[in-house]
Coordinates of C-alpha atoms in Angstrom, one line a residue:
M1 CA 71.7 -10.4 108.3
V2 CA 70.6 -11.5 111.8
E3 CA 67.7 -9.4 113.0
K4 CA 67.8 -7.5 116.3
G5 CA 64.3 -7.0 117.5
G6 CA 61.1 -6.9 115.5
D7 CA 59.1 -9.8 114.2
L8 CA 61.8 -12.4 113.3
L9 CA 59.4 -14.7 111.6
Q10 CA 57.9 -12.0 109.4
S11 CA 61.4 -10.7 108.5
R12 CA 62.5 -14.2 107.4
R13 CA 59.4 -14.6 105.4
E14 CA 60.0 -11.3 103.7
K15 CA 63.6 -12.4 102.8
F16 CA 62.2 -15.6 101.4
R17 CA 59.7 -13.7 99.2
R18 CA 62.5 -11.4 98.1
L19 CA 64.6 -14.2 96.9
R20 CA 61.8 -15.7 94.9
S21 CA 61.0 -12.4 93.3
R22 CA 64.6 -12.2 92.1
G23 CA 64.3 -15.6 90.5
I24 CA 66.3 -17.3 93.2
E25 CA 64.9 -20.6 94.4
P26 CA 65.4 -20.9 98.2
F27 CA 64.7 -24.6 98.1
P28 CA 66.6 -26.2 95.1
H29 CA 66.5 -29.9 94.4
R30 CA 70.1 -30.6 95.1
Y31 CA 73.6 -29.3 95.3
R32 CA 76.8 -31.1 94.2
R33 CA 79.4 -30.6 96.8
T34 CA 82.9 -32.0 96.2
H35 CA 83.9 -32.5 99.8
T36 CA 82.4 -32.6 103.3
I37 CA 83.9 -29.9 105.5
G38 CA 85.9 -32.5 107.4
E39 CA 87.3 -33.8 104.1
A40 CA 88.1 -30.3 102.9
V41 CA 90.0 -29.5 106.1
A42 CA 92.0 -32.7 105.9
A43 CA 92.9 -32.0 102.3
F44 CA 94.0 -28.6 103.2
R45 CA 96.3 -29.9 105.9
V46 CA 97.9 -32.3 103.4
E47 CA 98.6 -29.4 101.0
E48 CA 99.7 -27.2 103.8
A49 CA 102.3 -29.7 104.8
K50 CA 103.7 -29.4 101.3
G51 CA 103.4 -25.6 100.7
G52 CA 103.4 -23.9 104.1
A53 CA 101.3 -21.0 105.2
A54 CA 100.8 -19.6 101.7
T55 CA 98.8 -22.7 100.6
R56 CA 95.7 -22.3 98.5
T57 CA 93.9 -25.4 97.3
E58 CA 92.1 -26.0 94.1
P59 CA 88.4 -24.9 94.3
M60 CA 86.1 -27.0 96.4
S61 CA 82.3 -27.0 96.7
L62 CA 81.1 -27.1 100.3
A63 CA 77.6 -27.1 101.8
G64 CA 76.1 -26.7 105.3
R65 CA 74.1 -24.7 107.8
V66 CA 75.1 -21.1 108.6
M67 CA 76.0 -21.0 112.3
A68 CA 77.4 -17.5 112.6
V69 CA 77.5 -14.3 110.5
R70 CA 79.9 -11.4 110.9
S71 CA 79.6 -8.5 108.4
M72 CA 82.3 -6.0 107.8
G73 CA 80.7 -3.9 105.0
R74 CA 82.3 -5.1 101.8
A75 CA 83.2 -8.4 103.3
T76 CA 81.4 -11.0 105.4
F77 CA 82.5 -14.0 107.4
L78 CA 80.2 -17.0 107.9
V79 CA 80.6 -20.2 109.9
L80 CA 79.3 -23.2 107.9
Q81 CA 78.5 -26.5 109.6
D82 CA 77.8 -29.9 108.1
G83 CA 77.8 -33.4 109.7
S84 CA 81.6 -33.6 109.7
G85 CA 82.6 -30.2 111.2
R86 CA 82.7 -26.4 110.7
I87 CA 84.6 -24.0 108.5
Q88 CA 84.8 -20.3 108.0
I89 CA 83.6 -18.8 104.7
H90 CA 84.9 -15.5 103.5
L91 CA 82.6 -13.5 101.2
R92 CA 83.9 -10.4 99.4
R93 CA 82.0 -8.0 97.1
D94 CA 85.0 -7.7 94.7
T95 CA 85.0 -11.5 94.3
L96 CA 81.2 -12.2 94.3
G97 CA 80.1 -9.0 92.5
Q98 CA 76.3 -8.7 92.5
G99 CA 76.1 -12.1 94.2
Y100 CA 77.3 -10.4 97.3
D101 CA 73.8 -8.7 97.6
L102 CA 72.5 -12.1 98.7
V103 CA 74.1 -11.5 102.1
R104 CA 71.3 -9.2 103.0
D105 CA 68.8 -12.0 102.7
L106 CA 71.0 -14.4 104.7
D107 CA 70.1 -15.6 108.3
M108 CA 71.7 -17.9 110.8
G109 CA 70.2 -21.4 110.2
D110 CA 70.1 -21.1 106.4
F111 CA 71.6 -23.9 104.4
L112 CA 74.1 -22.6 101.8
G113 CA 76.5 -23.9 99.2
S114 CA 79.7 -22.2 98.2
Q115 CA 82.6 -22.9 95.9
G116 CA 86.2 -21.7 96.1
P117 CA 89.8 -22.4 97.3
L118 CA 90.8 -22.9 100.9
F119 CA 93.4 -20.7 102.4
L120 CA 94.8 -19.7 105.8
T121 CA 93.9 -16.3 107.3
R122 CA 96.3 -14.2 109.2
T123 CA 94.9 -15.5 112.4
G124 CA 95.6 -19.1 111.3
E125 CA 92.0 -20.2 110.5
I126 CA 91.3 -22.4 107.5
T127 CA 88.8 -20.5 105.4
L128 CA 87.0 -21.0 102.1
E129 CA 87.2 -18.0 99.7
A130 CA 83.7 -17.8 98.3
H131 CA 83.5 -17.5 94.5
D132 CA 79.7 -18.1 94.5
L133 CA 76.9 -18.4 96.9
T134 CA 73.9 -20.7 96.6
F135 CA 70.8 -20.9 98.8
L136 CA 69.9 -24.5 99.6
A137 CA 67.2 -24.0 102.2
K138 CA 65.9 -20.8 103.8
A139 CA 65.3 -21.2 107.5
L140 CA 62.0 -19.6 108.2
R141 CA 62.4 -19.8 112.0
P142 CA 65.4 -18.6 113.9
L143 CA 67.4 -20.9 116.0
P144 CA 66.7 -20.6 119.8
E145 CA 68.1 -17.5 121.4
K146 CA 70.8 -19.6 123.1
W147 CA 71.4 -21.9 120.1
H148 CA 75.1 -21.9 120.8
G149 CA 74.6 -23.8 124.1
L150 CA 71.0 -25.1 124.2
T151 CA 70.6 -26.3 127.8
E152 CA 66.8 -26.2 128.4
V153 CA 66.3 -30.0 128.9
E154 CA 62.6 -30.2 127.8
T155 CA 63.5 -28.3 124.5
R156 CA 66.5 -30.5 123.9
Y157 CA 64.4 -33.7 124.1
R158 CA 61.2 -32.6 122.6
Q159 CA 62.9 -30.8 119.6
R160 CA 65.9 -33.1 119.2
Y161 CA 66.8 -31.5 115.9
L162 CA 67.6 -28.2 117.7
D163 CA 69.7 -30.1 120.2
L164 CA 71.7 -31.8 117.3
I165 CA 72.1 -28.4 115.6
A166 CA 73.4 -26.7 118.7
N167 CA 75.2 -29.3 120.7
K168 CA 78.3 -31.0 119.3
D169 CA 78.3 -33.4 122.2
A170 CA 74.8 -34.6 121.5
R171 CA 75.7 -35.3 117.8
H172 CA 78.8 -37.1 119.0
N173 CA 76.9 -39.3 121.4
F174 CA 74.5 -40.5 118.8
Q175 CA 77.3 -41.1 116.3
L176 CA 78.9 -43.2 119.0
R177 CA 75.6 -45.0 119.6
S178 CA 75.6 -46.1 115.9
R179 CA 79.2 -47.2 116.1
I180 CA 78.5 -49.2 119.3
I181 CA 75.6 -51.1 117.7
G182 CA 77.7 -51.7 114.6
A183 CA 80.5 -53.1 116.7
M184 CA 78.1 -55.4 118.5
R185 CA 76.8 -56.7 115.2
R186 CA 80.3 -57.4 114.0
F187 CA 81.2 -59.2 117.2
L188 CA 78.2 -61.5 117.1
D189 CA 78.5 -62.1 113.3
S190 CA 82.2 -63.1 113.8
R191 CA 81.1 -65.7 116.3
G192 CA 78.7 -67.4 113.8
F193 CA 75.4 -65.8 115.0
I194 CA 72.9 -64.7 112.4
E195 CA 70.7 -61.7 112.7
V196 CA 66.9 -62.3 112.5
E197 CA 63.7 -60.4 112.8
T198 CA 60.7 -61.5 114.9
P199 CA 57.2 -60.0 115.2
V200 CA 56.5 -56.7 116.9
L201 CA 52.7 -57.3 117.0
V202 CA 52.1 -60.5 119.0
P203 CA 49.0 -62.3 120.2
V204 CA 50.6 -63.0 123.7
A205 CA 52.9 -60.5 125.4
A206 CA 55.3 -63.1 126.7
G207 CA 59.0 -63.5 127.5
A208 CA 59.2 -61.0 130.4
A209 CA 57.2 -59.8 133.4
A210 CA 56.0 -56.4 132.1
A211 CA 52.8 -54.6 131.2
P212 CA 52.3 -54.5 127.4
F213 CA 50.8 -51.9 125.2
T214 CA 47.6 -53.1 123.4
T215 CA 46.3 -52.5 120.0
H216 CA 43.7 -53.9 117.6
H217 CA 44.0 -55.3 114.1
N218 CA 40.8 -54.3 112.2
A219 CA 40.9 -56.7 109.3
L220 CA 41.5 -59.7 111.6
N221 CA 39.3 -58.3 114.4
L222 CA 42.1 -59.3 116.7
D223 CA 43.5 -57.7 119.8
L224 CA 47.3 -57.7 119.7
Y225 CA 50.2 -56.4 121.8
L226 CA 53.5 -54.6 121.2
R227 CA 56.2 -57.1 122.1
I228 CA 57.8 -56.8 125.5
A229 CA 60.6 -59.2 124.6
T230 CA 61.8 -61.3 121.6
E231 CA 62.7 -64.3 123.7
L232 CA 60.1 -66.9 122.9
Y233 CA 60.2 -66.3 119.1
L234 CA 64.0 -66.5 119.1
K235 CA 63.8 -69.8 121.0
R236 CA 61.4 -71.1 118.3
L237 CA 64.3 -70.5 115.8
I238 CA 66.7 -72.6 118.0
I239 CA 64.1 -75.3 117.9
G240 CA 64.0 -75.0 114.1
G241 CA 67.7 -75.6 113.8
L242 CA 69.1 -72.0 113.6
E243 CA 71.7 -72.7 116.3
Q244 CA 73.0 -69.1 116.9
V245 CA 70.6 -66.2 116.5
Y246 CA 70.2 -62.6 117.6
E247 CA 67.9 -59.7 117.2
I248 CA 68.5 -56.0 117.9
G249 CA 65.2 -54.2 118.0
R250 CA 62.7 -52.1 119.8
V251 CA 60.6 -53.6 122.6
F252 CA 57.7 -51.8 124.4
R253 CA 56.8 -51.9 128.1
N254 CA 53.9 -49.9 129.6
E255 CA 55.8 -48.9 132.7
G256 CA 57.3 -45.8 134.4
I257 CA 59.9 -43.3 133.1
D258 CA 63.0 -42.5 135.0
L259 CA 66.8 -42.0 134.5
D260 CA 67.3 -45.5 133.1
H261 CA 63.8 -46.5 131.9
N262 CA 61.9 -45.5 128.7
P263 CA 58.6 -47.2 127.6
E264 CA 60.2 -48.2 124.3
F265 CA 63.9 -49.2 124.3
T266 CA 66.4 -51.1 122.2
L267 CA 67.2 -54.7 123.2
L268 CA 69.7 -57.2 122.1
E269 CA 68.6 -60.8 122.6
S270 CA 70.8 -63.7 121.5
Y271 CA 70.5 -67.5 121.8
E272 CA 73.1 -70.1 121.3
A273 CA 72.5 -73.9 121.2
Y274 CA 74.6 -76.2 123.4
A275 CA 75.7 -73.3 125.6
D276 CA 74.8 -72.4 129.2
Y277 CA 74.9 -69.2 131.3
N278 CA 78.7 -69.6 131.9
D279 CA 79.3 -69.5 128.2
V280 CA 77.1 -66.4 127.9
M281 CA 78.9 -64.7 130.8
A282 CA 82.2 -65.2 129.0
M283 CA 80.7 -63.8 125.8
V284 CA 79.2 -60.7 127.4
E285 CA 82.4 -59.6 129.1
Q286 CA 84.3 -60.2 125.9
M287 CA 81.7 -58.4 123.7
V288 CA 81.4 -55.3 125.9
S289 CA 85.2 -55.0 126.2
T290 CA 85.7 -55.5 122.5
I291 CA 83.1 -52.8 121.7
A292 CA 84.6 -50.4 124.1
Q293 CA 88.1 -50.9 122.7
E294 CA 86.9 -50.6 119.1
V295 CA 84.7 -47.6 119.5
L296 CA 86.6 -45.7 122.3
G297 CA 90.1 -47.1 122.1
T298 CA 90.0 -48.1 125.8
C299 CA 88.1 -50.4 128.2
Q300 CA 88.1 -47.7 130.9
V301 CA 85.3 -45.1 130.7
S302 CA 84.2 -42.2 133.0
F303 CA 80.7 -42.5 134.4
G304 CA 79.8 -39.7 136.8
E305 CA 82.6 -39.7 139.4
T306 CA 83.6 -43.3 138.7
T307 CA 86.0 -44.8 136.2
I308 CA 84.5 -48.1 135.0
D309 CA 86.9 -50.8 133.7
F310 CA 85.3 -53.3 131.4
T311 CA 88.4 -55.4 131.0
P312 CA 87.6 -59.1 131.5
P313 CA 87.2 -61.0 133.7
W314 CA 84.3 -59.3 135.5
R315 CA 83.5 -60.1 139.1
R316 CA 81.1 -63.0 139.7
V317 CA 79.2 -63.2 142.9
S318 CA 76.3 -65.2 144.2
L319 CA 73.0 -63.2 144.4
R320 CA 72.3 -64.6 147.8
E321 CA 75.8 -63.7 149.2
E322 CA 75.6 -60.2 147.8
V323 CA 72.2 -59.5 149.3
Q324 CA 73.4 -60.9 152.6
R325 CA 76.5 -58.7 152.5
C326 CA 74.5 -55.5 151.7
T327 CA 71.6 -56.1 154.0
G328 CA 72.3 -58.8 156.5
I329 CA 69.3 -60.7 155.1
D330 CA 69.6 -64.3 154.0
F331 CA 66.5 -64.7 151.9
Q332 CA 66.7 -68.5 152.3
D333 CA 65.7 -67.9 156.0
F334 CA 62.4 -66.4 154.8
P335 CA 60.5 -69.0 152.9
D336 CA 57.3 -67.0 152.8
A337 CA 56.5 -63.5 151.4
A338 CA 55.0 -62.1 154.6
A339 CA 58.1 -62.8 156.8
L340 CA 60.5 -61.4 154.2
A341 CA 58.3 -58.3 153.7
E342 CA 58.4 -57.6 157.4
R343 CA 62.1 -58.0 157.6
M344 CA 62.5 -55.6 154.6
R345 CA 60.4 -53.0 156.3
T346 CA 62.9 -53.0 159.2
L347 CA 65.5 -51.7 156.7
G348 CA 63.2 -48.9 155.6
I349 CA 62.3 -50.5 152.3
S350 CA 58.7 -49.7 151.2
V351 CA 56.8 -52.9 150.5
E352 CA 53.3 -53.3 149.2
E353 CA 50.9 -55.6 151.1
R354 CA 50.4 -58.0 148.3
N355 CA 53.8 -59.0 146.8
S356 CA 55.1 -62.5 145.9
R357 CA 58.4 -63.6 147.4
G358 CA 60.1 -63.4 144.0
R359 CA 59.0 -59.8 143.6
L360 CA 60.2 -58.9 147.1
I361 CA 63.7 -60.4 146.4
D362 CA 63.8 -58.4 143.2
K363 CA 63.0 -55.2 145.0
L364 CA 65.6 -56.0 147.7
V365 CA 68.2 -56.4 145.0
S366 CA 67.1 -53.2 143.2
A367 CA 67.0 -51.1 146.4
T368 CA 70.2 -52.3 148.2
V369 CA 72.5 -54.2 145.9
E370 CA 72.2 -52.7 142.5
P371 CA 73.2 -49.1 143.4
Q372 CA 76.5 -50.4 144.8
L373 CA 77.6 -52.3 141.6
M374 CA 79.5 -49.7 139.8
Q375 CA 82.2 -51.9 138.4
P376 CA 81.1 -54.7 135.9
T377 CA 79.6 -57.5 138.0
F378 CA 77.7 -60.7 137.3
L379 CA 75.1 -61.6 140.0
I380 CA 74.5 -65.3 139.6
D381 CA 72.1 -68.0 140.7
Y382 CA 68.7 -66.6 141.3
P383 CA 65.8 -68.0 143.3
L384 CA 63.5 -70.3 141.2
E385 CA 60.4 -68.1 141.7
M386 CA 62.1 -65.1 140.1
S387 CA 63.0 -67.0 136.9
P388 CA 60.3 -69.1 135.3
L389 CA 62.2 -69.4 132.0
A390 CA 65.5 -70.6 133.4
K391 CA 66.9 -74.1 134.2
Q392 CA 67.4 -75.2 137.8
K393 CA 70.8 -75.8 139.2
P394 CA 71.5 -79.5 139.4
N395 CA 72.9 -79.3 143.0
D396 CA 70.2 -76.9 144.3
P397 CA 66.8 -77.0 142.7
S398 CA 65.7 -73.9 144.7
L399 CA 68.0 -71.8 142.4
V400 CA 68.3 -71.4 138.7
E401 CA 71.2 -70.8 136.3
R402 CA 70.7 -67.2 135.7
F403 CA 72.8 -64.0 135.9
E404 CA 72.3 -60.4 135.6
A405 CA 75.1 -58.1 134.6
F406 CA 75.5 -54.7 136.3
A407 CA 77.7 -51.7 135.8
G408 CA 77.3 -48.0 136.8
G409 CA 74.8 -49.0 139.4
M410 CA 72.3 -50.4 136.9
E411 CA 71.4 -53.7 135.2
I412 CA 72.6 -54.0 131.6
A413 CA 72.1 -57.7 130.8
N414 CA 70.1 -60.7 131.9
S415 CA 70.8 -64.4 130.9
F416 CA 69.5 -67.9 131.5
T417 CA 70.5 -71.4 130.9
E418 CA 67.2 -71.8 129.1
L419 CA 64.5 -74.2 130.4
N420 CA 63.9 -76.7 127.6
D421 CA 61.6 -79.2 129.4
P422 CA 58.1 -78.5 128.0
D423 CA 56.2 -80.0 130.9
E424 CA 58.2 -78.1 133.5
Q425 CA 57.8 -74.9 131.5
R426 CA 54.0 -75.4 131.4
R427 CA 54.0 -76.0 135.2
R428 CA 55.9 -72.7 135.8
F429 CA 53.7 -70.7 133.4
M430 CA 50.6 -72.0 135.3
E431 CA 52.2 -70.9 138.6
Q432 CA 52.8 -67.5 137.1
E433 CA 49.2 -67.2 135.9
A434 CA 48.0 -68.1 139.4
L435 CA 50.2 -65.4 140.9
R436 CA 48.8 -62.9 138.4
A437 CA 45.2 -63.9 139.4
E438 CA 45.9 -63.8 143.1
L439 CA 48.2 -60.7 143.4
G440 CA 47.7 -58.8 140.2
E441 CA 51.4 -58.8 139.5
E442 CA 52.9 -58.6 136.0
V443 CA 54.3 -62.1 135.3
D444 CA 55.6 -64.2 132.5
R445 CA 52.5 -65.1 130.4
L446 CA 51.5 -68.5 129.2
D447 CA 52.1 -69.0 125.5
E448 CA 50.6 -72.2 124.2
D449 CA 52.2 -71.9 120.7
F450 CA 55.6 -71.7 122.3
L451 CA 54.9 -74.7 124.5
L452 CA 53.8 -76.6 121.4
A453 CA 57.1 -75.7 119.7
L454 CA 59.1 -76.7 122.8
E455 CA 57.5 -80.2 122.7
Y456 CA 59.4 -80.8 119.4
G457 CA 62.6 -80.5 121.3
M458 CA 65.0 -77.6 122.0
P459 CA 68.7 -78.4 122.7
P460 CA 70.5 -77.0 125.8
T461 CA 70.6 -73.2 125.1
G462 CA 72.2 -70.1 126.6
G463 CA 70.1 -67.0 126.2
L464 CA 70.9 -63.3 126.7
G465 CA 69.1 -60.0 126.8
M466 CA 71.1 -56.8 126.9
G467 CA 69.8 -53.2 127.1
I468 CA 71.4 -51.3 124.3
D469 CA 70.4 -47.9 125.6
R470 CA 72.0 -48.5 129.0
L471 CA 75.2 -49.9 127.5
V472 CA 75.4 -46.7 125.4
M473 CA 74.8 -44.6 128.5
L474 CA 77.8 -46.3 130.1
L475 CA 80.1 -46.0 127.1
T476 CA 79.2 -42.3 126.5
G477 CA 79.2 -41.3 130.2
Q478 CA 75.5 -40.3 130.2
T479 CA 73.5 -40.7 133.4
S480 CA 70.1 -40.3 131.8
I481 CA 68.6 -42.6 129.2
R482 CA 67.0 -39.6 127.5
E483 CA 70.5 -38.5 126.4
V484 CA 71.0 -41.7 124.3
I485 CA 67.5 -42.1 122.8
L486 CA 66.9 -39.7 119.9
F487 CA 63.2 -39.2 120.7
P488 CA 62.5 -40.3 124.3
Q489 CA 58.9 -40.4 125.5
L490 CA 57.8 -37.2 127.2
K491 CA 54.7 -35.9 128.9
G492 CA 52.2 -34.1 126.7
K493 CA 52.7 -30.3 126.4

């Protein structure tokens, strides 16, 4: 039984040795269960509807982890948990005979299998009457003292397995995450996209403005980077004639950690030939609303104190107009970085001495506009210097056809009408490299192999990047990215 005081580890080890000495293997190779707990409960309800309160099913074999033990002398009640739910197990000496002696070597956390019929107790609880008891794995460590409501955040993230054992909500959130990604794949597949895979180790960390993680390939004696985006490889596939492609995969950025940033995160990128950013906007609002409806049964979700409605159409607003509304600043009136930086300081926004104009506008948006965008919103038409991979607007070459999608006060997607002029792309890459040399900013890097591919011709293309983790945060009501990544990055102990 569960120990009170004493050396818990030593006690469990002694029970383990005692089982072995009696010829009982605490770690058998397998167990043939006939039902999950969820299936067993559902089957009982069907039989109950036919036979009433006196229902007893045919014997079933169930398996799971022991989550509670209550001994009453010649009878013991257990709570068994598997991936589908929980059920009570009733063990009696007159039913199990000598097998009942195994109860003394039982601890919370052990994995057990048991076979017998289901019945309804006098208190109305569905229960399995145990006709046998099989150890499937002896837990040599006890669950945390407050396993029934594990709340210590560091433990929950660092030892996620304990969190999943203890917290039903955590298990549910990660099950929802899987369903969200599955629904996303189905949506894109239904529209003719094909899923592809591109390199994780790359010679140039391009496709975004972010610091990469570096590594070294010994056999090739070559420095490589973990990818920061999949964009330039996916556009190579558009060039090659795969007209609708997407990838869902991990990307890696050597940057800070906060409530909505993790150094490695899951990104959807998709590219569609003959489309522009207007087509992508329509696809994004349709995709997210379809996923929400399929997974949650509604397009309205609770996020903090806000109810977010993902029903299309989403609001579309000019980036310039929204910045002006929130701050009173028209960034077109500030053509150089120094003047814009000085104006931002008057608003109390901390600005570094050496920042490009594009970086300053990005900070202005992040600090003043983004937190206010709780309902789904597309900010459209960004300054050219912020978007070196996007096509300029025909009627205003100072802007590009780009949008970012926001909800819950954070960015969830980024899209361009993709630049497909190789000479213009080279010029912009060179400008970015000059900024990096002058200011030390992280910028989009020059990729000669991509430029070579672009010279073979790329059709008009609409591209999209969407943060899967942030989308899952919104759809599950979580305000920290660590709640939706199974193993988030943490400081060393």
